[in-house]
Amino acid sequence: MTVKYTSDHEWIDLPGDGDIATVGITTHAQDALGDVVFVDLPAVGATLAQKEVAGVVESVKAAADLYAPVGGTVVEVNEALRADPSLANSDPLGAGWFFKMKLSDQTEFDALLDATAYDELVKNS
């Protein structure tokens, strides 16, 4: 399992032997948003380019776009999150995942931030 991060505060987990990655928002993002009350998830089968808007996260404080951390095809969305958006707050790195996608270009994943670089980004923001 390899987890990478974007400067837009999404995480993406790509198992070592696969090309299907899981995407969610970071703990920092959900802390900044506050209580998440609605999520708009991409359609299964949608093809997204890296940094393309994939959905929307609405909280009691604000609404924020969710971006595709890499290009690829959406293969599954988290229906449990759609039914209970608070999962993004209570378990952002687990049950609160947003969607799964098949990567179109492994090099986009490789170029994302590792945990150390992401922690530094958050520390300096």
Tab-separated table of N, CA and C in Angstrom:
chain	number	residue	atom	x	y	z
A	1	MET	N	0.848	-1.181	0.000
A	1	MET	CA	0.000	0.000	0.000
A	1	MET	C	0.888	1.236	0.000
A	2	THR	N	0.592	2.136	-0.917
A	2	THR	CA	1.312	3.386	-0.992
A	2	THR	C	0.300	4.513	-1.024
A	3	VAL	N	0.416	5.431	-0.075
A	3	VAL	CA	-0.483	6.571	-0.012
A	3	VAL	C	0.300	7.817	-0.420
A	4	LYS	N	-0.290	8.597	-1.302
A	4	LYS	CA	0.274	9.877	-1.736
A	4	LYS	C	-0.771	10.958	-1.500
A	5	TYR	N	-0.344	12.209	-1.620
A	5	TYR	CA	-1.206	13.350	-1.305
A	5	TYR	C	-1.079	14.429	-2.375
A	6	THR	N	-2.129	15.259	-2.473
A	6	THR	CA	-2.078	16.412	-3.374
A	6	THR	C	-2.015	17.688	-2.541
A	7	SER	N	-1.623	18.770	-3.182
A	7	SER	CA	-1.620	20.066	-2.495
A	7	SER	C	-3.046	20.577	-2.288
A	8	ASP	N	-4.023	19.922	-2.922
A	8	ASP	CA	-5.436	20.267	-2.712
A	8	ASP	C	-6.044	19.445	-1.574
A	9	HIS	N	-5.218	18.675	-0.870
A	9	HIS	CA	-5.603	17.929	0.327
A	9	HIS	C	-6.465	16.699	0.059
A	10	GLU	N	-6.200	16.045	-1.077
A	10	GLU	CA	-6.756	14.719	-1.300
A	10	GLU	C	-5.654	13.698	-1.028
A	11	TRP	N	-6.065	12.514	-0.599
A	11	TRP	CA	-5.122	11.396	-0.497
A	11	TRP	C	-5.525	10.363	-1.537
A	12	ILE	N	-4.556	9.559	-1.959
A	12	ILE	CA	-4.812	8.487	-2.908
A	12	ILE	C	-3.969	7.297	-2.498
A	13	ASP	N	-4.622	6.171	-2.365
A	13	ASP	CA	-3.970	4.936	-1.916
A	13	ASP	C	-3.945	3.956	-3.083
A	14	LEU	N	-2.747	3.591	-3.489
A	14	LEU	CA	-2.576	2.645	-4.588
A	14	LEU	C	-1.863	1.411	-4.056
A	15	PRO	N	-2.572	0.261	-4.019
A	15	PRO	CA	-1.905	-0.970	-3.574
A	15	PRO	C	-0.703	-1.272	-4.457
A	16	GLY	N	0.302	-1.864	-3.886
A	16	GLY	CA	1.552	-2.096	-4.587
A	16	GLY	C	1.441	-2.898	-5.862
A	17	ASP	N	0.485	-3.803	-5.950
A	17	ASP	CA	0.419	-4.670	-7.117
A	17	ASP	C	-0.781	-4.384	-8.006
A	18	GLY	N	-1.431	-3.247	-7.844
A	18	GLY	CA	-2.629	-2.979	-8.619
A	18	GLY	C	-2.610	-1.648	-9.323
A	19	ASP	N	-3.675	-1.391	-10.089
A	19	ASP	CA	-3.817	-0.098	-10.751
A	19	ASP	C	-5.139	0.567	-10.397
A	20	ILE	N	-5.823	0.069	-9.337
A	20	ILE	CA	-7.041	0.675	-8.825
A	20	ILE	C	-6.686	1.390	-7.519
A	21	ALA	N	-6.915	2.689	-7.503
A	21	ALA	CA	-6.567	3.505	-6.337
A	21	ALA	C	-7.827	4.012	-5.652
A	22	THR	N	-7.729	4.222	-4.354
A	22	THR	CA	-8.817	4.779	-3.549
A	22	THR	C	-8.488	6.233	-3.238
A	23	VAL	N	-9.500	7.117	-3.323
A	23	VAL	CA	-9.305	8.557	-3.155
A	23	VAL	C	-10.188	9.080	-2.030
A	24	GLY	N	-9.653	9.995	-1.242
A	24	GLY	CA	-10.424	10.654	-0.190
A	24	GLY	C	-9.836	12.008	0.128
A	25	ILE	N	-10.378	12.673	1.137
A	25	ILE	CA	-9.813	13.940	1.585
A	25	ILE	C	-9.027	13.689	2.865
A	26	THR	N	-8.045	14.527	3.099
A	26	THR	CA	-7.157	14.331	4.241
A	26	THR	C	-7.811	14.774	5.547
A	27	THR	N	-7.197	14.393	6.631
A	27	THR	CA	-7.650	14.831	7.949
A	27	THR	C	-7.599	16.349	8.039
A	28	HIS	N	-6.550	16.945	7.483
A	28	HIS	CA	-6.433	18.410	7.479
A	28	HIS	C	-7.618	19.039	6.747
A	29	ALA	N	-7.986	18.485	5.589
A	29	ALA	CA	-9.099	19.035	4.804
A	29	ALA	C	-10.407	18.957	5.575
A	30	GLN	N	-10.684	17.800	6.160
A	30	GLN	CA	-11.956	17.688	6.887
A	30	GLN	C	-11.965	18.547	8.138
A	31	ASP	N	-10.814	18.752	8.766
A	31	ASP	CA	-10.730	19.673	9.907
A	31	ASP	C	-11.050	21.100	9.464
A	32	ALA	N	-10.503	21.505	8.319
A	32	ALA	CA	-10.708	22.863	7.819
A	32	ALA	C	-12.157	23.084	7.379
A	33	LEU	N	-12.772	22.049	6.814
A	33	LEU	CA	-14.152	22.181	6.345
A	33	LEU	C	-15.160	22.192	7.489
A	34	GLY	N	-14.885	21.469	8.532
A	34	GLY	CA	-15.873	21.306	9.600
A	34	GLY	C	-16.813	20.162	9.262
A	35	ASP	N	-17.984	20.166	9.849
A	35	ASP	CA	-18.922	19.060	9.675
A	35	ASP	C	-19.393	18.950	8.223
A	36	VAL	N	-19.049	17.830	7.580
A	36	VAL	CA	-19.462	17.586	6.197
A	36	VAL	C	-20.924	17.155	6.196
A	37	VAL	N	-21.721	17.839	5.361
A	37	VAL	CA	-23.163	17.567	5.340
A	37	VAL	C	-23.643	16.996	4.005
A	38	PHE	N	-22.810	17.081	2.951
A	38	PHE	CA	-23.215	16.585	1.635
A	38	PHE	C	-21.969	16.318	0.804
A	39	VAL	N	-22.016	15.252	0.025
A	39	VAL	CA	-20.943	14.990	-0.936
A	39	VAL	C	-21.568	14.694	-2.293
A	40	ASP	N	-20.975	15.253	-3.322
A	40	ASP	CA	-21.357	14.965	-4.705
A	40	ASP	C	-20.212	14.144	-5.283
A	41	LEU	N	-20.502	12.907	-5.629
A	41	LEU	CA	-19.466	11.989	-6.088
A	41	LEU	C	-19.521	11.857	-7.602
A	42	PRO	N	-18.388	11.513	-8.236
A	42	PRO	CA	-18.396	11.338	-9.689
A	42	PRO	C	-19.197	10.095	-10.080
A	43	ALA	N	-19.580	10.041	-11.337
A	43	ALA	CA	-20.303	8.873	-11.848
A	43	ALA	C	-19.331	7.726	-12.106
A	44	VAL	N	-19.765	6.521	-11.780
A	44	VAL	CA	-18.959	5.345	-12.116
A	44	VAL	C	-18.858	5.298	-13.642
A	45	GLY	N	-17.649	5.104	-14.128
A	45	GLY	CA	-17.396	5.075	-15.563
A	45	GLY	C	-16.882	6.397	-16.107
A	46	ALA	N	-16.962	7.461	-15.301
A	46	ALA	CA	-16.468	8.766	-15.744
A	46	ALA	C	-14.957	8.713	-15.922
A	47	THR	N	-14.478	9.347	-16.963
A	47	THR	CA	-13.039	9.472	-17.183
A	47	THR	C	-12.634	10.874	-16.770
A	48	LEU	N	-11.677	10.948	-15.856
A	48	LEU	CA	-11.244	12.223	-15.303
A	48	LEU	C	-9.785	12.472	-15.645
A	49	ALA	N	-9.466	13.717	-15.933
A	49	ALA	CA	-8.072	14.119	-16.096
A	49	ALA	C	-7.520	14.518	-14.730
A	50	GLN	N	-6.216	14.456	-14.574
A	50	GLN	CA	-5.612	14.892	-13.315
A	50	GLN	C	-6.019	16.336	-13.039
A	51	LYS	N	-6.408	16.613	-11.822
A	51	LYS	CA	-6.820	17.917	-11.314
A	51	LYS	C	-8.195	18.364	-11.823
A	52	GLU	N	-8.906	17.500	-12.514
A	52	GLU	CA	-10.272	17.816	-12.944
A	52	GLU	C	-11.212	17.701	-11.739
A	53	VAL	N	-12.219	18.545	-11.678
A	53	VAL	CA	-13.181	18.474	-10.579
A	53	VAL	C	-13.915	17.134	-10.658
A	54	ALA	N	-13.869	16.408	-9.552
A	54	ALA	CA	-14.485	15.080	-9.486
A	54	ALA	C	-15.748	15.085	-8.647
A	55	GLY	N	-15.938	16.121	-7.856
A	55	GLY	CA	-17.101	16.182	-6.997
A	55	GLY	C	-17.055	17.422	-6.136
A	56	VAL	N	-17.979	17.479	-5.183
A	56	VAL	CA	-18.079	18.626	-4.285
A	56	VAL	C	-18.287	18.108	-2.870
A	57	VAL	N	-17.650	18.783	-1.924
A	57	VAL	CA	-17.830	18.484	-0.513
A	57	VAL	C	-18.449	19.725	0.125
A	58	GLU	N	-19.612	19.567	0.729
A	58	GLU	CA	-20.255	20.697	1.396
A	58	GLU	C	-20.253	20.451	2.898
A	59	SER	N	-19.901	21.515	3.612
A	59	SER	CA	-19.890	21.429	5.069
A	59	SER	C	-20.702	22.584	5.635
A	60	VAL	N	-20.771	22.639	6.944
A	60	VAL	CA	-21.491	23.737	7.577
A	60	VAL	C	-20.775	25.062	7.348
A	61	LYS	N	-19.475	25.013	7.008
A	61	LYS	CA	-18.697	26.236	6.791
A	61	LYS	C	-18.628	26.663	5.340
A	62	ALA	N	-18.509	25.702	4.426
A	62	ALA	CA	-18.235	26.044	3.030
A	62	ALA	C	-18.453	24.846	2.134
A	63	ALA	N	-18.359	25.110	0.836
A	63	ALA	CA	-18.345	24.032	-0.156
A	63	ALA	C	-16.978	24.070	-0.829
A	64	ALA	N	-16.461	22.901	-1.151
A	64	ALA	CA	-15.148	22.816	-1.788
A	64	ALA	C	-15.197	21.763	-2.882
A	65	ASP	N	-14.486	22.046	-3.968
A	65	ASP	CA	-14.375	21.055	-5.032
A	65	ASP	C	-13.440	19.936	-4.601
A	66	LEU	N	-13.731	18.760	-5.084
A	66	LEU	CA	-12.877	17.587	-4.910
A	66	LEU	C	-12.237	17.332	-6.272
A	67	TYR	N	-10.909	17.233	-6.315
A	67	TYR	CA	-10.193	17.072	-7.571
A	67	TYR	C	-9.673	15.647	-7.719
A	68	ALA	N	-9.598	15.202	-8.955
A	68	ALA	CA	-8.983	13.907	-9.233
A	68	ALA	C	-7.473	14.059	-9.038
A	69	PRO	N	-6.883	13.283	-8.156
A	69	PRO	CA	-5.438	13.417	-7.923
A	69	PRO	C	-4.599	12.937	-9.101
A	70	VAL	N	-5.171	12.058	-9.904
A	70	VAL	CA	-4.516	11.543	-11.108
A	70	VAL	C	-5.598	11.342	-12.168
A	71	GLY	N	-5.185	11.132	-13.385
A	71	GLY	CA	-6.140	10.822	-14.428
A	71	GLY	C	-6.529	9.359	-14.382
A	72	GLY	N	-7.759	9.078	-14.841
A	72	GLY	CA	-8.198	7.694	-14.869
A	72	GLY	C	-9.702	7.584	-14.958
A	73	THR	N	-10.184	6.380	-14.766
A	73	THR	CA	-11.610	6.077	-14.874
A	73	THR	C	-12.162	5.701	-13.503
A	74	VAL	N	-13.276	6.306	-13.135
A	74	VAL	CA	-13.925	6.005	-11.856
A	74	VAL	C	-14.545	4.614	-11.958
A	75	VAL	N	-14.178	3.732	-11.028
A	75	VAL	CA	-14.692	2.358	-11.067
A	75	VAL	C	-15.663	2.070	-9.922
A	76	GLU	N	-15.682	2.917	-8.889
A	76	GLU	CA	-16.581	2.701	-7.751
A	76	GLU	C	-16.673	4.000	-6.962
A	77	VAL	N	-17.859	4.265	-6.411
A	77	VAL	CA	-18.010	5.388	-5.487
A	77	VAL	C	-18.478	4.840	-4.141
A	78	ASN	N	-18.241	5.608	-3.098
A	78	ASN	CA	-18.578	5.175	-1.745
A	78	ASN	C	-20.030	5.554	-1.439
A	79	GLU	N	-20.938	4.623	-1.673
A	79	GLU	CA	-22.359	4.897	-1.424
A	79	GLU	C	-22.633	5.117	0.064
A	80	ALA	N	-21.852	4.493	0.931
A	80	ALA	CA	-22.024	4.707	2.374
A	80	ALA	C	-21.720	6.157	2.742
A	81	LEU	N	-20.747	6.747	2.063
A	81	LEU	CA	-20.425	8.154	2.309
A	81	LEU	C	-21.538	9.059	1.802
A	82	ARG	N	-22.102	8.715	0.644
A	82	ARG	CA	-23.219	9.503	0.105
A	82	ARG	C	-24.386	9.480	1.095
A	83	ALA	N	-24.633	8.331	1.712
A	83	ALA	CA	-25.732	8.194	2.660
A	83	ALA	C	-25.422	8.848	4.006
A	84	ASP	N	-24.141	8.857	4.365
A	84	ASP	CA	-23.724	9.413	5.657
A	84	ASP	C	-22.446	10.231	5.462
A	85	PRO	N	-22.580	11.493	4.990
A	85	PRO	CA	-21.395	12.319	4.717
A	85	PRO	C	-20.490	12.542	5.923
A	86	SER	N	-21.002	12.346	7.131
A	86	SER	CA	-20.165	12.551	8.320
A	86	SER	C	-19.013	11.554	8.391
A	87	LEU	N	-19.065	10.485	7.590
A	87	LEU	CA	-17.930	9.547	7.537
A	87	LEU	C	-16.650	10.258	7.103
A	88	ALA	N	-16.784	11.318	6.310
A	88	ALA	CA	-15.603	12.084	5.887
A	88	ALA	C	-14.927	12.736	7.086
A	89	ASN	N	-15.697	13.038	8.131
A	89	ASN	CA	-15.129	13.608	9.350
A	89	ASN	C	-14.659	12.535	10.326
A	90	SER	N	-15.463	11.511	10.508
A	90	SER	CA	-15.164	10.522	11.543
A	90	SER	C	-14.065	9.544	11.136
A	91	ASP	N	-13.906	9.292	9.836
A	91	ASP	CA	-12.889	8.333	9.380
A	91	ASP	C	-12.413	8.714	7.974
A	92	PRO	N	-11.767	9.896	7.844
A	92	PRO	CA	-11.418	10.388	6.503
A	92	PRO	C	-10.440	9.496	5.744
A	93	LEU	N	-9.631	8.740	6.433
A	93	LEU	CA	-8.632	7.900	5.767
A	93	LEU	C	-9.083	6.449	5.672
A	94	GLY	N	-10.322	6.180	6.075
A	94	GLY	CA	-10.835	4.816	6.040
A	94	GLY	C	-12.207	4.776	5.414
A	95	ALA	N	-13.242	4.599	6.254
A	95	ALA	CA	-14.619	4.470	5.764
A	95	ALA	C	-15.107	5.710	5.027
A	96	GLY	N	-14.425	6.826	5.180
A	96	GLY	CA	-14.829	8.067	4.529
A	96	GLY	C	-14.208	8.280	3.160
A	97	TRP	N	-13.707	7.222	2.516
A	97	TRP	CA	-13.151	7.367	1.161
A	97	TRP	C	-14.247	7.823	0.201
A	98	PHE	N	-13.852	8.444	-0.918
A	98	PHE	CA	-14.823	9.021	-1.850
A	98	PHE	C	-15.064	8.149	-3.083
A	99	PHE	N	-13.987	7.783	-3.783
A	99	PHE	CA	-14.159	6.966	-4.992
A	99	PHE	C	-12.892	6.185	-5.276
A	100	LYS	N	-13.051	5.182	-6.137
A	100	LYS	CA	-11.918	4.388	-6.592
A	100	LYS	C	-11.778	4.618	-8.088
A	101	MET	N	-10.543	4.656	-8.538
A	101	MET	CA	-10.305	4.893	-9.958
A	101	MET	C	-9.169	4.031	-10.488
A	102	LYS	N	-9.294	3.695	-11.770
A	102	LYS	CA	-8.223	2.980	-12.458
A	102	LYS	C	-7.315	4.031	-13.079
A	103	LEU	N	-6.060	4.011	-12.702
A	103	LEU	CA	-5.111	5.010	-13.173
A	103	LEU	C	-4.847	4.865	-14.664
A	104	SER	N	-4.689	6.002	-15.322
A	104	SER	CA	-4.325	5.978	-16.742
A	104	SER	C	-2.835	6.219	-16.937
A	105	ASP	N	-2.175	6.796	-15.923
A	105	ASP	CA	-0.755	7.120	-16.064
A	105	ASP	C	-0.072	7.026	-14.693
A	106	GLN	N	0.656	5.976	-14.479
A	106	GLN	CA	1.341	5.741	-13.204
A	106	GLN	C	2.283	6.890	-12.824
A	107	THR	N	2.848	7.579	-13.816
A	107	THR	CA	3.810	8.641	-13.491
A	107	THR	C	3.132	9.810	-12.768
A	108	GLU	N	1.828	10.031	-13.020
A	108	GLU	CA	1.115	11.083	-12.290
A	108	GLU	C	1.057	10.734	-10.804
A	109	PHE	N	0.818	9.473	-10.510
A	109	PHE	CA	0.791	9.029	-9.106
A	109	PHE	C	2.171	9.187	-8.481
A	110	ASP	N	3.190	8.742	-9.192
A	110	ASP	CA	4.550	8.791	-8.660
A	110	ASP	C	4.989	10.219	-8.320
A	111	ALA	N	4.448	11.217	-9.038
A	111	ALA	CA	4.861	12.602	-8.847
A	111	ALA	C	4.139	13.299	-7.689
A	112	LEU	N	3.140	12.656	-7.072
A	112	LEU	CA	2.404	13.280	-5.966
A	112	LEU	C	3.263	13.336	-4.708
A	113	LEU	N	2.777	14.053	-3.703
A	113	LEU	CA	3.512	14.245	-2.449
A	113	LEU	C	3.503	12.970	-1.605
A	114	ASP	N	4.654	12.671	-0.978
A	114	ASP	CA	4.658	11.591	0.002
A	114	ASP	C	4.233	12.180	1.351
A	115	ALA	N	4.110	11.347	2.367
A	115	ALA	CA	3.604	11.802	3.671
A	115	ALA	C	4.464	12.913	4.260
A	116	THR	N	5.762	12.809	4.147
A	116	THR	CA	6.667	13.822	4.709
A	116	THR	C	6.472	15.162	4.011
A	117	ALA	N	6.406	15.137	2.685
A	117	ALA	CA	6.217	16.384	1.927
A	117	ALA	C	4.848	16.987	2.213
A	118	TYR	N	3.814	16.133	2.348
A	118	TYR	CA	2.482	16.662	2.641
A	118	TYR	C	2.438	17.276	4.041
A	119	ASP	N	3.039	16.610	5.012
A	119	ASP	CA	3.083	17.164	6.372
A	119	ASP	C	3.771	18.529	6.378
A	120	GLU	N	4.818	18.660	5.600
A	120	GLU	CA	5.534	19.936	5.506
A	120	GLU	C	4.635	21.006	4.872
A	121	LEU	N	3.896	20.621	3.847
A	121	LEU	CA	2.967	21.551	3.192
A	121	LEU	C	1.934	22.062	4.192
A	122	VAL	N	1.360	21.157	4.960
A	122	VAL	CA	0.333	21.548	5.936
A	122	VAL	C	0.941	22.435	7.022
A	123	LYS	N	2.145	22.074	7.463
A	123	LYS	CA	2.821	22.850	8.514
A	123	LYS	C	3.068	24.284	8.070
A	124	ASN	N	3.353	24.482	6.785
A	124	ASN	CA	3.683	25.808	6.260
A	124	ASN	C	2.476	26.560	5.688
A	125	SER	N	1.289	25.977	5.812
A	125	SER	CA	0.112	26.662	5.246
A	125	SER	C	-0.583	27.523	6.283
